[in-house]
Amino acid sequence: MKILIIEDEPLLSGSLRSLLNSHGYDTDAAFDGETGLEYALLGIYDLIILDVMLPAMSGCEVAKRLRTVKKGMPILMLTARTLLDDRIEGLNCGSDYYLGKPFDSRELLASADSFTDEEAAQKEEIGITLYLYNDAFPQTTIKLYRYDGSTCLAAIDGKSVALVPRSQTVSLIEAVNSIVLNKNSSDK
């Protein structure tokens, strides 16, 4: 499972990455709102941990923009703003959970586990698995999963690589086959 941490304090960001990595999560980090939004839009993440007070773009604005494109992306806001009005604002701008700083690492991990378990449950394998055994892709497995009503997730050797519109899954398979066939014919 992959988590994006958008946090402007490098020490806290590093600590979060170490904690999550030690519990089996793969993490990326961004240190401002604009970069974080770019990572979130271009990458495939199972959870976003988002600070509210960020340079370049607020966490609330990041969440709002993400919700227009990736409606089901779980967002956990982790912030020093802990008043009731702040929490309500955070939830209203798109976060799924709001955790105040300082926080207990057990609660953060329990939340991450909860979100990533839900995310994993949404990915239903749709029965298309390609096993490639050749020079171009030695022992590579490509699986497609139903992700939501309109997209499929392509995973290569267990790593999520792309969200593909369901209407284009055949094109993805054809592209992979074309690469394999071209590679095999050039080897002869």
Short mmCIF file of N, CA and C in Angstrom, two decimals:
data_model
loop_
_atom_site.label_atom_id
_atom_site.label_comp_id
_atom_site.label_asym_id
_atom_site.label_seq_id
_atom_site.Cartn_x
_atom_site.Cartn_y
_atom_site.Cartn_z
N MET A 1 0.83 -1.18 0.00
CA MET A 1 0.00 0.00 0.00
C MET A 1 0.88 1.25 0.00
N LYS A 2 0.45 2.24 -0.75
CA LYS A 2 1.27 3.43 -0.93
C LYS A 2 0.57 4.66 -0.34
N ILE A 3 1.33 5.43 0.43
CA ILE A 3 0.80 6.62 1.10
C ILE A 3 1.62 7.84 0.68
N LEU A 4 0.90 8.92 0.36
CA LEU A 4 1.54 10.20 0.08
C LEU A 4 1.41 11.08 1.32
N ILE A 5 2.53 11.60 1.80
CA ILE A 5 2.55 12.50 2.95
C ILE A 5 2.82 13.90 2.43
N ILE A 6 1.88 14.81 2.66
CA ILE A 6 2.06 16.21 2.26
C ILE A 6 2.19 17.00 3.56
N GLU A 7 3.42 17.29 3.91
CA GLU A 7 3.75 17.91 5.20
C GLU A 7 4.96 18.80 4.98
N ASP A 8 4.87 20.07 5.41
CA ASP A 8 5.96 21.02 5.13
C ASP A 8 7.10 20.96 6.15
N GLU A 9 6.92 20.29 7.26
CA GLU A 9 8.00 20.18 8.25
C GLU A 9 8.83 18.93 7.93
N PRO A 10 10.05 19.09 7.42
CA PRO A 10 10.86 17.95 6.99
C PRO A 10 11.10 16.91 8.10
N LEU A 11 11.29 17.35 9.32
CA LEU A 11 11.53 16.42 10.42
C LEU A 11 10.30 15.55 10.67
N LEU A 12 9.13 16.16 10.72
CA LEU A 12 7.90 15.40 10.93
C LEU A 12 7.63 14.49 9.73
N SER A 13 7.83 15.01 8.54
CA SER A 13 7.62 14.21 7.33
C SER A 13 8.51 12.97 7.35
N GLY A 14 9.78 13.16 7.70
CA GLY A 14 10.71 12.03 7.78
C GLY A 14 10.30 11.03 8.84
N SER A 15 9.83 11.53 9.98
CA SER A 15 9.38 10.63 11.06
C SER A 15 8.16 9.83 10.63
N LEU A 16 7.23 10.50 9.95
CA LEU A 16 6.04 9.80 9.45
C LEU A 16 6.42 8.72 8.44
N ARG A 17 7.32 9.07 7.54
CA ARG A 17 7.77 8.08 6.55
C ARG A 17 8.42 6.88 7.23
N SER A 18 9.29 7.13 8.21
CA SER A 18 9.96 6.04 8.92
C SER A 18 8.94 5.15 9.63
N LEU A 19 7.99 5.78 10.31
CA LEU A 19 6.96 5.03 11.02
C LEU A 19 6.15 4.16 10.06
N LEU A 20 5.66 4.77 9.00
CA LEU A 20 4.82 4.03 8.05
C LEU A 20 5.62 2.97 7.28
N ASN A 21 6.84 3.30 6.88
CA ASN A 21 7.68 2.32 6.19
C ASN A 21 7.96 1.11 7.08
N SER A 22 8.18 1.35 8.38
CA SER A 22 8.46 0.25 9.30
C SER A 22 7.25 -0.65 9.52
N HIS A 23 6.07 -0.17 9.12
CA HIS A 23 4.85 -0.98 9.23
C HIS A 23 4.39 -1.47 7.85
N GLY A 24 5.29 -1.48 6.88
CA GLY A 24 5.00 -2.11 5.59
C GLY A 24 4.42 -1.21 4.53
N TYR A 25 4.32 0.08 4.79
CA TYR A 25 3.80 1.00 3.79
C TYR A 25 4.93 1.57 2.94
N ASP A 26 4.62 1.83 1.68
CA ASP A 26 5.52 2.53 0.78
C ASP A 26 5.08 3.99 0.82
N THR A 27 6.01 4.93 0.97
CA THR A 27 5.62 6.33 1.11
C THR A 27 6.36 7.24 0.15
N ASP A 28 5.69 8.32 -0.22
CA ASP A 28 6.28 9.44 -0.93
C ASP A 28 6.00 10.67 -0.08
N ALA A 29 6.79 11.72 -0.28
CA ALA A 29 6.58 12.96 0.48
C ALA A 29 6.64 14.17 -0.43
N ALA A 30 5.80 15.14 -0.11
CA ALA A 30 5.83 16.45 -0.75
C ALA A 30 5.81 17.47 0.38
N PHE A 31 6.45 18.61 0.15
CA PHE A 31 6.63 19.58 1.23
C PHE A 31 5.85 20.88 1.04
N ASP A 32 5.02 20.96 0.01
CA ASP A 32 4.13 22.11 -0.14
C ASP A 32 2.86 21.63 -0.86
N GLY A 33 1.82 22.46 -0.80
CA GLY A 33 0.52 22.07 -1.34
C GLY A 33 0.51 21.84 -2.84
N GLU A 34 1.17 22.69 -3.60
CA GLU A 34 1.17 22.54 -5.07
C GLU A 34 1.86 21.25 -5.50
N THR A 35 3.02 20.98 -4.93
CA THR A 35 3.74 19.75 -5.27
C THR A 35 2.95 18.54 -4.81
N GLY A 36 2.37 18.62 -3.62
CA GLY A 36 1.56 17.52 -3.11
C GLY A 36 0.38 17.21 -4.01
N LEU A 37 -0.30 18.25 -4.48
CA LEU A 37 -1.43 18.05 -5.39
C LEU A 37 -0.96 17.39 -6.68
N GLU A 38 0.16 17.85 -7.21
CA GLU A 38 0.71 17.27 -8.44
C GLU A 38 1.02 15.78 -8.23
N TYR A 39 1.69 15.45 -7.14
CA TYR A 39 1.99 14.04 -6.83
C TYR A 39 0.70 13.23 -6.74
N ALA A 40 -0.28 13.78 -6.02
CA ALA A 40 -1.54 13.06 -5.81
C ALA A 40 -2.29 12.82 -7.11
N LEU A 41 -2.24 13.80 -8.01
CA LEU A 41 -2.95 13.66 -9.28
C LEU A 41 -2.24 12.72 -10.25
N LEU A 42 -0.91 12.72 -10.21
CA LEU A 42 -0.15 11.91 -11.15
C LEU A 42 0.16 10.50 -10.63
N GLY A 43 0.18 10.34 -9.33
CA GLY A 43 0.53 9.05 -8.74
C GLY A 43 -0.68 8.23 -8.38
N ILE A 44 -0.40 7.03 -7.91
CA ILE A 44 -1.46 6.14 -7.43
C ILE A 44 -1.19 5.88 -5.96
N TYR A 45 -2.07 6.38 -5.13
CA TYR A 45 -1.90 6.27 -3.69
C TYR A 45 -3.15 5.66 -3.06
N ASP A 46 -2.92 4.93 -1.99
CA ASP A 46 -4.03 4.33 -1.25
C ASP A 46 -4.53 5.26 -0.15
N LEU A 47 -3.71 6.24 0.22
CA LEU A 47 -4.07 7.20 1.27
C LEU A 47 -3.19 8.44 1.11
N ILE A 48 -3.76 9.59 1.42
CA ILE A 48 -3.00 10.83 1.48
C ILE A 48 -3.08 11.37 2.89
N ILE A 49 -1.93 11.62 3.50
CA ILE A 49 -1.86 12.27 4.80
C ILE A 49 -1.50 13.72 4.50
N LEU A 50 -2.36 14.64 4.94
CA LEU A 50 -2.30 16.02 4.47
C LEU A 50 -2.31 17.00 5.62
N ASP A 51 -1.29 17.86 5.69
CA ASP A 51 -1.28 18.96 6.65
C ASP A 51 -2.20 20.05 6.12
N VAL A 52 -2.73 20.89 7.01
CA VAL A 52 -3.60 21.97 6.58
C VAL A 52 -2.80 23.22 6.22
N MET A 53 -1.86 23.58 7.09
CA MET A 53 -1.09 24.82 6.87
C MET A 53 0.17 24.51 6.08
N LEU A 54 0.06 24.68 4.76
CA LEU A 54 1.15 24.37 3.84
C LEU A 54 1.52 25.61 3.02
N PRO A 55 2.77 25.72 2.61
CA PRO A 55 3.13 26.78 1.67
C PRO A 55 2.58 26.45 0.27
N ALA A 56 2.42 27.48 -0.52
CA ALA A 56 2.01 27.40 -1.93
C ALA A 56 0.51 27.11 -2.11
N MET A 57 -0.08 26.25 -1.29
CA MET A 57 -1.51 25.95 -1.38
C MET A 57 -1.91 25.27 -0.07
N SER A 58 -3.00 25.69 0.51
CA SER A 58 -3.42 25.11 1.78
C SER A 58 -3.87 23.66 1.60
N GLY A 59 -3.79 22.91 2.68
CA GLY A 59 -4.26 21.53 2.65
C GLY A 59 -5.73 21.44 2.30
N CYS A 60 -6.51 22.41 2.76
CA CYS A 60 -7.94 22.41 2.45
C CYS A 60 -8.15 22.58 0.94
N GLU A 61 -7.38 23.45 0.31
CA GLU A 61 -7.49 23.64 -1.13
C GLU A 61 -7.03 22.39 -1.88
N VAL A 62 -5.98 21.75 -1.40
CA VAL A 62 -5.51 20.49 -2.01
C VAL A 62 -6.64 19.46 -1.97
N ALA A 63 -7.27 19.32 -0.79
CA ALA A 63 -8.35 18.33 -0.65
C ALA A 63 -9.51 18.65 -1.59
N LYS A 64 -9.90 19.91 -1.67
CA LYS A 64 -11.01 20.29 -2.55
C LYS A 64 -10.71 19.95 -4.00
N ARG A 65 -9.50 20.28 -4.44
CA ARG A 65 -9.13 20.00 -5.84
C ARG A 65 -9.04 18.50 -6.10
N LEU A 66 -8.51 17.76 -5.13
CA LEU A 66 -8.44 16.31 -5.30
C LEU A 66 -9.83 15.70 -5.43
N ARG A 67 -10.76 16.20 -4.65
CA ARG A 67 -12.13 15.66 -4.66
C ARG A 67 -12.81 15.85 -6.01
N THR A 68 -12.39 16.83 -6.80
CA THR A 68 -13.00 17.02 -8.11
C THR A 68 -12.52 15.96 -9.11
N VAL A 69 -11.35 15.38 -8.87
CA VAL A 69 -10.77 14.42 -9.80
C VAL A 69 -10.78 13.00 -9.24
N LYS A 70 -10.32 12.85 -8.02
CA LYS A 70 -10.22 11.53 -7.39
C LYS A 70 -11.16 11.50 -6.19
N LYS A 71 -12.43 11.34 -6.49
CA LYS A 71 -13.47 11.46 -5.47
C LYS A 71 -13.31 10.46 -4.32
N GLY A 72 -12.85 9.26 -4.61
CA GLY A 72 -12.76 8.23 -3.59
C GLY A 72 -11.42 8.15 -2.87
N MET A 73 -10.50 9.04 -3.18
CA MET A 73 -9.17 9.00 -2.57
C MET A 73 -9.27 9.32 -1.08
N PRO A 74 -8.87 8.40 -0.20
CA PRO A 74 -8.91 8.67 1.23
C PRO A 74 -7.90 9.76 1.63
N ILE A 75 -8.37 10.72 2.40
CA ILE A 75 -7.53 11.82 2.87
C ILE A 75 -7.62 11.91 4.39
N LEU A 76 -6.47 11.83 5.03
CA LEU A 76 -6.37 12.00 6.48
C LEU A 76 -5.66 13.33 6.72
N MET A 77 -6.35 14.28 7.34
CA MET A 77 -5.72 15.56 7.67
C MET A 77 -5.02 15.42 9.01
N LEU A 78 -3.76 15.82 9.02
CA LEU A 78 -2.92 15.75 10.21
C LEU A 78 -2.42 17.17 10.44
N THR A 79 -2.94 17.83 11.49
CA THR A 79 -2.67 19.25 11.61
C THR A 79 -2.65 19.74 13.05
N ALA A 80 -2.01 20.87 13.26
CA ALA A 80 -1.97 21.51 14.57
C ALA A 80 -3.26 22.28 14.86
N ARG A 81 -4.06 22.50 13.86
CA ARG A 81 -5.33 23.22 14.04
C ARG A 81 -6.37 22.24 14.56
N THR A 82 -6.67 22.34 15.86
CA THR A 82 -7.49 21.31 16.49
C THR A 82 -8.80 21.82 17.08
N LEU A 83 -9.14 23.09 16.87
CA LEU A 83 -10.42 23.59 17.37
C LEU A 83 -11.56 22.92 16.61
N LEU A 84 -12.73 22.88 17.22
CA LEU A 84 -13.88 22.25 16.60
C LEU A 84 -14.16 22.84 15.22
N ASP A 85 -14.13 24.16 15.10
CA ASP A 85 -14.39 24.79 13.79
C ASP A 85 -13.35 24.37 12.75
N ASP A 86 -12.10 24.20 13.17
CA ASP A 86 -11.04 23.75 12.25
C ASP A 86 -11.33 22.33 11.77
N ARG A 87 -11.72 21.46 12.69
CA ARG A 87 -12.01 20.06 12.32
C ARG A 87 -13.20 20.00 11.37
N ILE A 88 -14.23 20.79 11.66
CA ILE A 88 -15.40 20.80 10.78
C ILE A 88 -15.01 21.31 9.39
N GLU A 89 -14.22 22.38 9.35
CA GLU A 89 -13.76 22.92 8.06
C GLU A 89 -12.96 21.86 7.29
N GLY A 90 -12.06 21.16 7.98
CA GLY A 90 -11.26 20.11 7.34
C GLY A 90 -12.11 19.00 6.76
N LEU A 91 -13.11 18.58 7.51
CA LEU A 91 -14.01 17.53 7.01
C LEU A 91 -14.86 18.05 5.86
N ASN A 92 -15.31 19.29 5.96
CA ASN A 92 -16.12 19.87 4.89
C ASN A 92 -15.35 20.11 3.60
N CYS A 93 -14.05 20.32 3.69
CA CYS A 93 -13.29 20.56 2.45
C CYS A 93 -12.82 19.25 1.81
N GLY A 94 -13.11 18.12 2.43
CA GLY A 94 -12.85 16.86 1.74
C GLY A 94 -12.08 15.80 2.48
N SER A 95 -11.63 16.06 3.71
CA SER A 95 -10.89 15.00 4.40
C SER A 95 -11.87 13.95 4.94
N ASP A 96 -11.36 12.74 5.08
CA ASP A 96 -12.17 11.65 5.62
C ASP A 96 -11.96 11.49 7.12
N TYR A 97 -10.82 11.95 7.60
CA TYR A 97 -10.49 11.84 9.01
C TYR A 97 -9.59 13.01 9.37
N TYR A 98 -9.70 13.49 10.59
CA TYR A 98 -8.97 14.67 11.03
C TYR A 98 -8.25 14.32 12.31
N LEU A 99 -6.93 14.36 12.28
CA LEU A 99 -6.12 13.99 13.44
C LEU A 99 -5.27 15.19 13.83
N GLY A 100 -5.38 15.60 15.09
CA GLY A 100 -4.66 16.77 15.57
C GLY A 100 -3.25 16.44 16.03
N LYS A 101 -2.37 17.43 15.88
CA LYS A 101 -1.00 17.33 16.38
C LYS A 101 -0.98 17.95 17.77
N PRO A 102 -0.26 17.41 18.70
CA PRO A 102 0.49 16.16 18.60
C PRO A 102 -0.48 14.98 18.55
N PHE A 103 -0.01 13.88 17.99
CA PHE A 103 -0.86 12.71 17.81
C PHE A 103 -0.13 11.49 18.36
N ASP A 104 -0.91 10.45 18.61
CA ASP A 104 -0.34 9.18 19.05
C ASP A 104 -0.12 8.33 17.80
N SER A 105 1.07 7.80 17.64
CA SER A 105 1.38 7.03 16.43
C SER A 105 0.47 5.82 16.28
N ARG A 106 -0.05 5.29 17.39
CA ARG A 106 -0.97 4.15 17.29
C ARG A 106 -2.27 4.54 16.60
N GLU A 107 -2.76 5.75 16.87
CA GLU A 107 -3.98 6.20 16.20
C GLU A 107 -3.73 6.46 14.72
N LEU A 108 -2.59 7.04 14.41
CA LEU A 108 -2.25 7.27 13.00
C LEU A 108 -2.17 5.94 12.25
N LEU A 109 -1.48 4.96 12.83
CA LEU A 109 -1.36 3.65 12.18
C LEU A 109 -2.71 2.95 12.06
N ALA A 110 -3.53 3.03 13.10
CA ALA A 110 -4.86 2.42 13.04
C ALA A 110 -5.70 3.07 11.93
N SER A 111 -5.60 4.38 11.80
CA SER A 111 -6.33 5.09 10.74
C SER A 111 -5.82 4.67 9.36
N ALA A 112 -4.49 4.65 9.21
CA ALA A 112 -3.91 4.24 7.92
C ALA A 112 -4.34 2.81 7.58
N ASP A 113 -4.28 1.92 8.56
CA ASP A 113 -4.71 0.53 8.33
C ASP A 113 -6.17 0.48 7.90
N SER A 114 -7.00 1.26 8.57
CA SER A 114 -8.42 1.28 8.25
C SER A 114 -8.67 1.75 6.82
N PHE A 115 -8.02 2.85 6.45
CA PHE A 115 -8.21 3.38 5.10
C PHE A 115 -7.66 2.44 4.04
N THR A 116 -6.50 1.89 4.28
CA THR A 116 -5.90 1.03 3.24
C THR A 116 -6.63 -0.29 3.15
N ASP A 117 -7.22 -0.78 4.25
CA ASP A 117 -8.05 -1.99 4.18
C ASP A 117 -9.29 -1.73 3.34
N GLU A 118 -9.92 -0.56 3.54
CA GLU A 118 -11.09 -0.19 2.74
C GLU A 118 -10.72 -0.05 1.28
N GLU A 119 -9.58 0.59 1.01
CA GLU A 119 -9.11 0.80 -0.35
C GLU A 119 -8.85 -0.54 -1.03
N ALA A 120 -8.21 -1.46 -0.31
CA ALA A 120 -7.93 -2.78 -0.87
C ALA A 120 -9.22 -3.53 -1.17
N ALA A 121 -10.21 -3.36 -0.33
CA ALA A 121 -11.49 -4.05 -0.54
C ALA A 121 -12.19 -3.53 -1.79
N GLN A 122 -11.94 -2.27 -2.18
CA GLN A 122 -12.56 -1.71 -3.38
C GLN A 122 -11.93 -2.25 -4.65
N LYS A 123 -10.73 -2.79 -4.55
CA LYS A 123 -10.03 -3.30 -5.73
C LYS A 123 -10.40 -4.77 -5.90
N GLU A 124 -11.25 -5.03 -6.84
CA GLU A 124 -11.70 -6.39 -7.09
C GLU A 124 -11.03 -6.88 -8.36
N GLU A 125 -10.31 -8.00 -8.26
CA GLU A 125 -9.64 -8.53 -9.44
C GLU A 125 -10.69 -8.90 -10.48
N ILE A 126 -10.48 -8.50 -11.72
CA ILE A 126 -11.48 -8.77 -12.74
C ILE A 126 -11.09 -9.95 -13.63
N GLY A 127 -10.13 -10.70 -13.20
CA GLY A 127 -9.84 -11.95 -13.86
C GLY A 127 -8.93 -11.86 -15.07
N ILE A 128 -8.32 -10.72 -15.29
CA ILE A 128 -7.39 -10.61 -16.41
C ILE A 128 -5.99 -10.58 -15.83
N THR A 129 -5.26 -11.62 -16.07
CA THR A 129 -3.89 -11.69 -15.59
C THR A 129 -3.01 -12.10 -16.76
N LEU A 130 -1.98 -11.36 -17.00
CA LEU A 130 -1.03 -11.69 -18.06
C LEU A 130 0.28 -12.10 -17.40
N TYR A 131 0.78 -13.25 -17.76
CA TYR A 131 2.09 -13.69 -17.26
C TYR A 131 3.05 -13.62 -18.43
N LEU A 132 4.07 -12.82 -18.31
CA LEU A 132 5.02 -12.63 -19.39
C LEU A 132 6.35 -13.25 -19.01
N TYR A 133 6.82 -14.15 -19.84
CA TYR A 133 8.11 -14.82 -19.58
C TYR A 133 8.96 -14.68 -20.83
N ASN A 134 9.64 -13.59 -20.96
CA ASN A 134 10.54 -13.41 -22.09
C ASN A 134 11.60 -12.39 -21.70
N ASP A 135 12.47 -12.05 -22.65
CA ASP A 135 13.57 -11.14 -22.35
C ASP A 135 13.09 -9.73 -22.03
N ALA A 136 12.01 -9.30 -22.69
CA ALA A 136 11.52 -7.94 -22.46
C ALA A 136 10.94 -7.78 -21.07
N PHE A 137 10.18 -8.77 -20.62
CA PHE A 137 9.54 -8.72 -19.31
C PHE A 137 9.75 -10.06 -18.60
N PRO A 138 10.94 -10.31 -18.08
CA PRO A 138 11.17 -11.61 -17.46
C PRO A 138 10.27 -11.83 -16.25
N GLN A 139 9.49 -12.88 -16.33
CA GLN A 139 8.59 -13.30 -15.25
C GLN A 139 7.80 -12.13 -14.66
N THR A 140 7.11 -11.43 -15.53
CA THR A 140 6.31 -10.28 -15.11
C THR A 140 4.85 -10.68 -15.10
N THR A 141 4.13 -10.23 -14.08
CA THR A 141 2.70 -10.48 -13.97
C THR A 141 1.98 -9.14 -14.01
N ILE A 142 1.00 -9.05 -14.90
CA ILE A 142 0.17 -7.85 -14.97
C ILE A 142 -1.25 -8.27 -14.63
N LYS A 143 -1.84 -7.60 -13.65
CA LYS A 143 -3.22 -7.89 -13.27
C LYS A 143 -4.04 -6.62 -13.38
N LEU A 144 -5.29 -6.79 -13.72
CA LEU A 144 -6.22 -5.66 -13.75
C LEU A 144 -7.25 -5.87 -12.64
N TYR A 145 -7.55 -4.79 -11.95
CA TYR A 145 -8.52 -4.82 -10.87
C TYR A 145 -9.61 -3.79 -11.15
N ARG A 146 -10.84 -4.12 -10.81
CA ARG A 146 -11.90 -3.13 -10.87
C ARG A 146 -11.68 -2.22 -9.67
N TYR A 147 -11.56 -0.94 -9.92
CA TYR A 147 -11.23 0.01 -8.86
C TYR A 147 -12.48 0.75 -8.40
N ASP A 148 -13.25 1.21 -9.33
CA ASP A 148 -14.55 1.81 -9.03
C ASP A 148 -15.38 1.61 -10.28
N GLY A 149 -16.50 2.29 -10.41
CA GLY A 149 -17.39 2.05 -11.53
C GLY A 149 -16.82 2.36 -12.89
N SER A 150 -15.80 3.22 -12.96
CA SER A 150 -15.36 3.65 -14.28
C SER A 150 -13.88 3.40 -14.57
N THR A 151 -13.14 2.90 -13.60
CA THR A 151 -11.71 2.70 -13.85
C THR A 151 -11.24 1.33 -13.40
N CYS A 152 -10.13 0.93 -13.98
CA CYS A 152 -9.44 -0.28 -13.57
C CYS A 152 -8.03 0.11 -13.15
N LEU A 153 -7.49 -0.66 -12.25
CA LEU A 153 -6.13 -0.43 -11.79
C LEU A 153 -5.25 -1.50 -12.41
N ALA A 154 -4.19 -1.08 -13.07
CA ALA A 154 -3.23 -2.02 -13.62
C ALA A 154 -2.10 -2.17 -12.62
N ALA A 155 -1.76 -3.39 -12.29
CA ALA A 155 -0.66 -3.65 -11.36
C ALA A 155 0.35 -4.55 -12.05
N ILE A 156 1.62 -4.16 -12.02
CA ILE A 156 2.68 -4.97 -12.59
C ILE A 156 3.52 -5.48 -11.44
N ASP A 157 3.60 -6.81 -11.34
CA ASP A 157 4.31 -7.48 -10.25
C ASP A 157 3.90 -6.93 -8.89
N GLY A 158 2.60 -6.72 -8.71
CA GLY A 158 2.07 -6.29 -7.43
C GLY A 158 2.16 -4.81 -7.16
N LYS A 159 2.79 -4.04 -8.03
CA LYS A 159 2.91 -2.59 -7.85
C LYS A 159 1.85 -1.90 -8.71
N SER A 160 1.05 -1.04 -8.11
CA SER A 160 0.06 -0.28 -8.86
C SER A 160 0.78 0.68 -9.79
N VAL A 161 0.39 0.65 -11.05
CA VAL A 161 1.08 1.51 -12.02
C VAL A 161 0.18 2.49 -12.75
N ALA A 162 -1.09 2.19 -12.90
CA ALA A 162 -1.93 3.11 -13.66
C ALA A 162 -3.41 2.87 -13.38
N LEU A 163 -4.15 3.96 -13.33
CA LEU A 163 -5.60 3.86 -13.35
C LEU A 163 -6.03 4.03 -14.80
N VAL A 164 -6.75 3.08 -15.30
CA VAL A 164 -7.11 3.05 -16.71
C VAL A 164 -8.63 3.09 -16.81
N PRO A 165 -9.20 3.96 -17.66
CA PRO A 165 -10.64 3.90 -17.86
C PRO A 165 -11.02 2.49 -18.31
N ARG A 166 -12.11 1.95 -17.76
CA ARG A 166 -12.48 0.57 -18.08
C ARG A 166 -12.63 0.36 -19.57
N SER A 167 -13.06 1.40 -20.28
CA SER A 167 -13.22 1.27 -21.73
C SER A 167 -11.88 1.08 -22.44
N GLN A 168 -10.77 1.37 -21.76
CA GLN A 168 -9.46 1.27 -22.38
C GLN A 168 -8.65 0.07 -21.89
N THR A 169 -9.24 -0.82 -21.10
CA THR A 169 -8.47 -1.95 -20.60
C THR A 169 -8.02 -2.87 -21.73
N VAL A 170 -8.86 -3.00 -22.75
CA VAL A 170 -8.47 -3.81 -23.90
C VAL A 170 -7.28 -3.16 -24.59
N SER A 171 -7.28 -1.84 -24.70
CA SER A 171 -6.15 -1.13 -25.31
C SER A 171 -4.87 -1.34 -24.52
N LEU A 172 -4.98 -1.38 -23.20
CA LEU A 172 -3.81 -1.63 -22.36
C LEU A 172 -3.25 -3.01 -22.65
N ILE A 173 -4.12 -4.01 -22.69
CA ILE A 173 -3.67 -5.38 -22.96
C ILE A 173 -3.07 -5.48 -24.36
N GLU A 174 -3.69 -4.84 -25.34
CA GLU A 174 -3.15 -4.84 -26.70
C GLU A 174 -1.77 -4.17 -26.75
N ALA A 175 -1.61 -3.08 -26.01
CA ALA A 175 -0.32 -2.38 -25.99
C ALA A 175 0.77 -3.27 -25.39
N VAL A 176 0.45 -3.94 -24.30
CA VAL A 176 1.43 -4.84 -23.68
C VAL A 176 1.77 -5.98 -24.63
N ASN A 177 0.76 -6.58 -25.26
CA ASN A 177 1.01 -7.66 -26.21
C ASN A 177 1.85 -7.18 -27.38
N SER A 178 1.59 -5.97 -27.86
CA SER A 178 2.35 -5.41 -28.96
C SER A 178 3.82 -5.25 -28.58
N ILE A 179 4.06 -4.75 -27.38
CA ILE A 179 5.44 -4.59 -26.90
C ILE A 179 6.13 -5.95 -26.85
N VAL A 180 5.43 -6.94 -26.32
CA VAL A 180 6.02 -8.28 -26.20
C VAL A 180 6.28 -8.87 -27.58
N LEU A 181 5.29 -8.76 -28.49
CA LEU A 181 5.45 -9.32 -29.82
C LEU A 181 6.57 -8.62 -30.57
N ASN A 182 6.65 -7.29 -30.48
CA ASN A 182 7.72 -6.54 -31.15
C ASN A 182 9.08 -6.92 -30.60
N LYS A 183 9.17 -7.08 -29.31
CA LYS A 183 10.43 -7.45 -28.67
C LYS A 183 10.83 -8.85 -29.13
N ASN A 184 9.86 -9.77 -29.15
CA ASN A 184 10.17 -11.14 -29.57
C ASN A 184 10.59 -11.21 -31.04
N SER A 185 9.92 -10.43 -31.92
CA SER A 185 10.28 -10.49 -33.34
C SER A 185 11.65 -9.84 -33.60
N SER A 186 12.01 -8.83 -32.82
CA SER A 186 13.31 -8.20 -33.00
C SER A 186 14.44 -9.06 -32.47
N ASP A 187 14.13 -9.98 -31.57
CA ASP A 187 15.14 -10.88 -31.03
C ASP A 187 15.51 -12.01 -32.00
N LYS A 188 14.66 -12.22 -33.01
CA LYS A 188 14.88 -13.35 -33.93
C LYS A 188 15.87 -13.00 -35.01
#
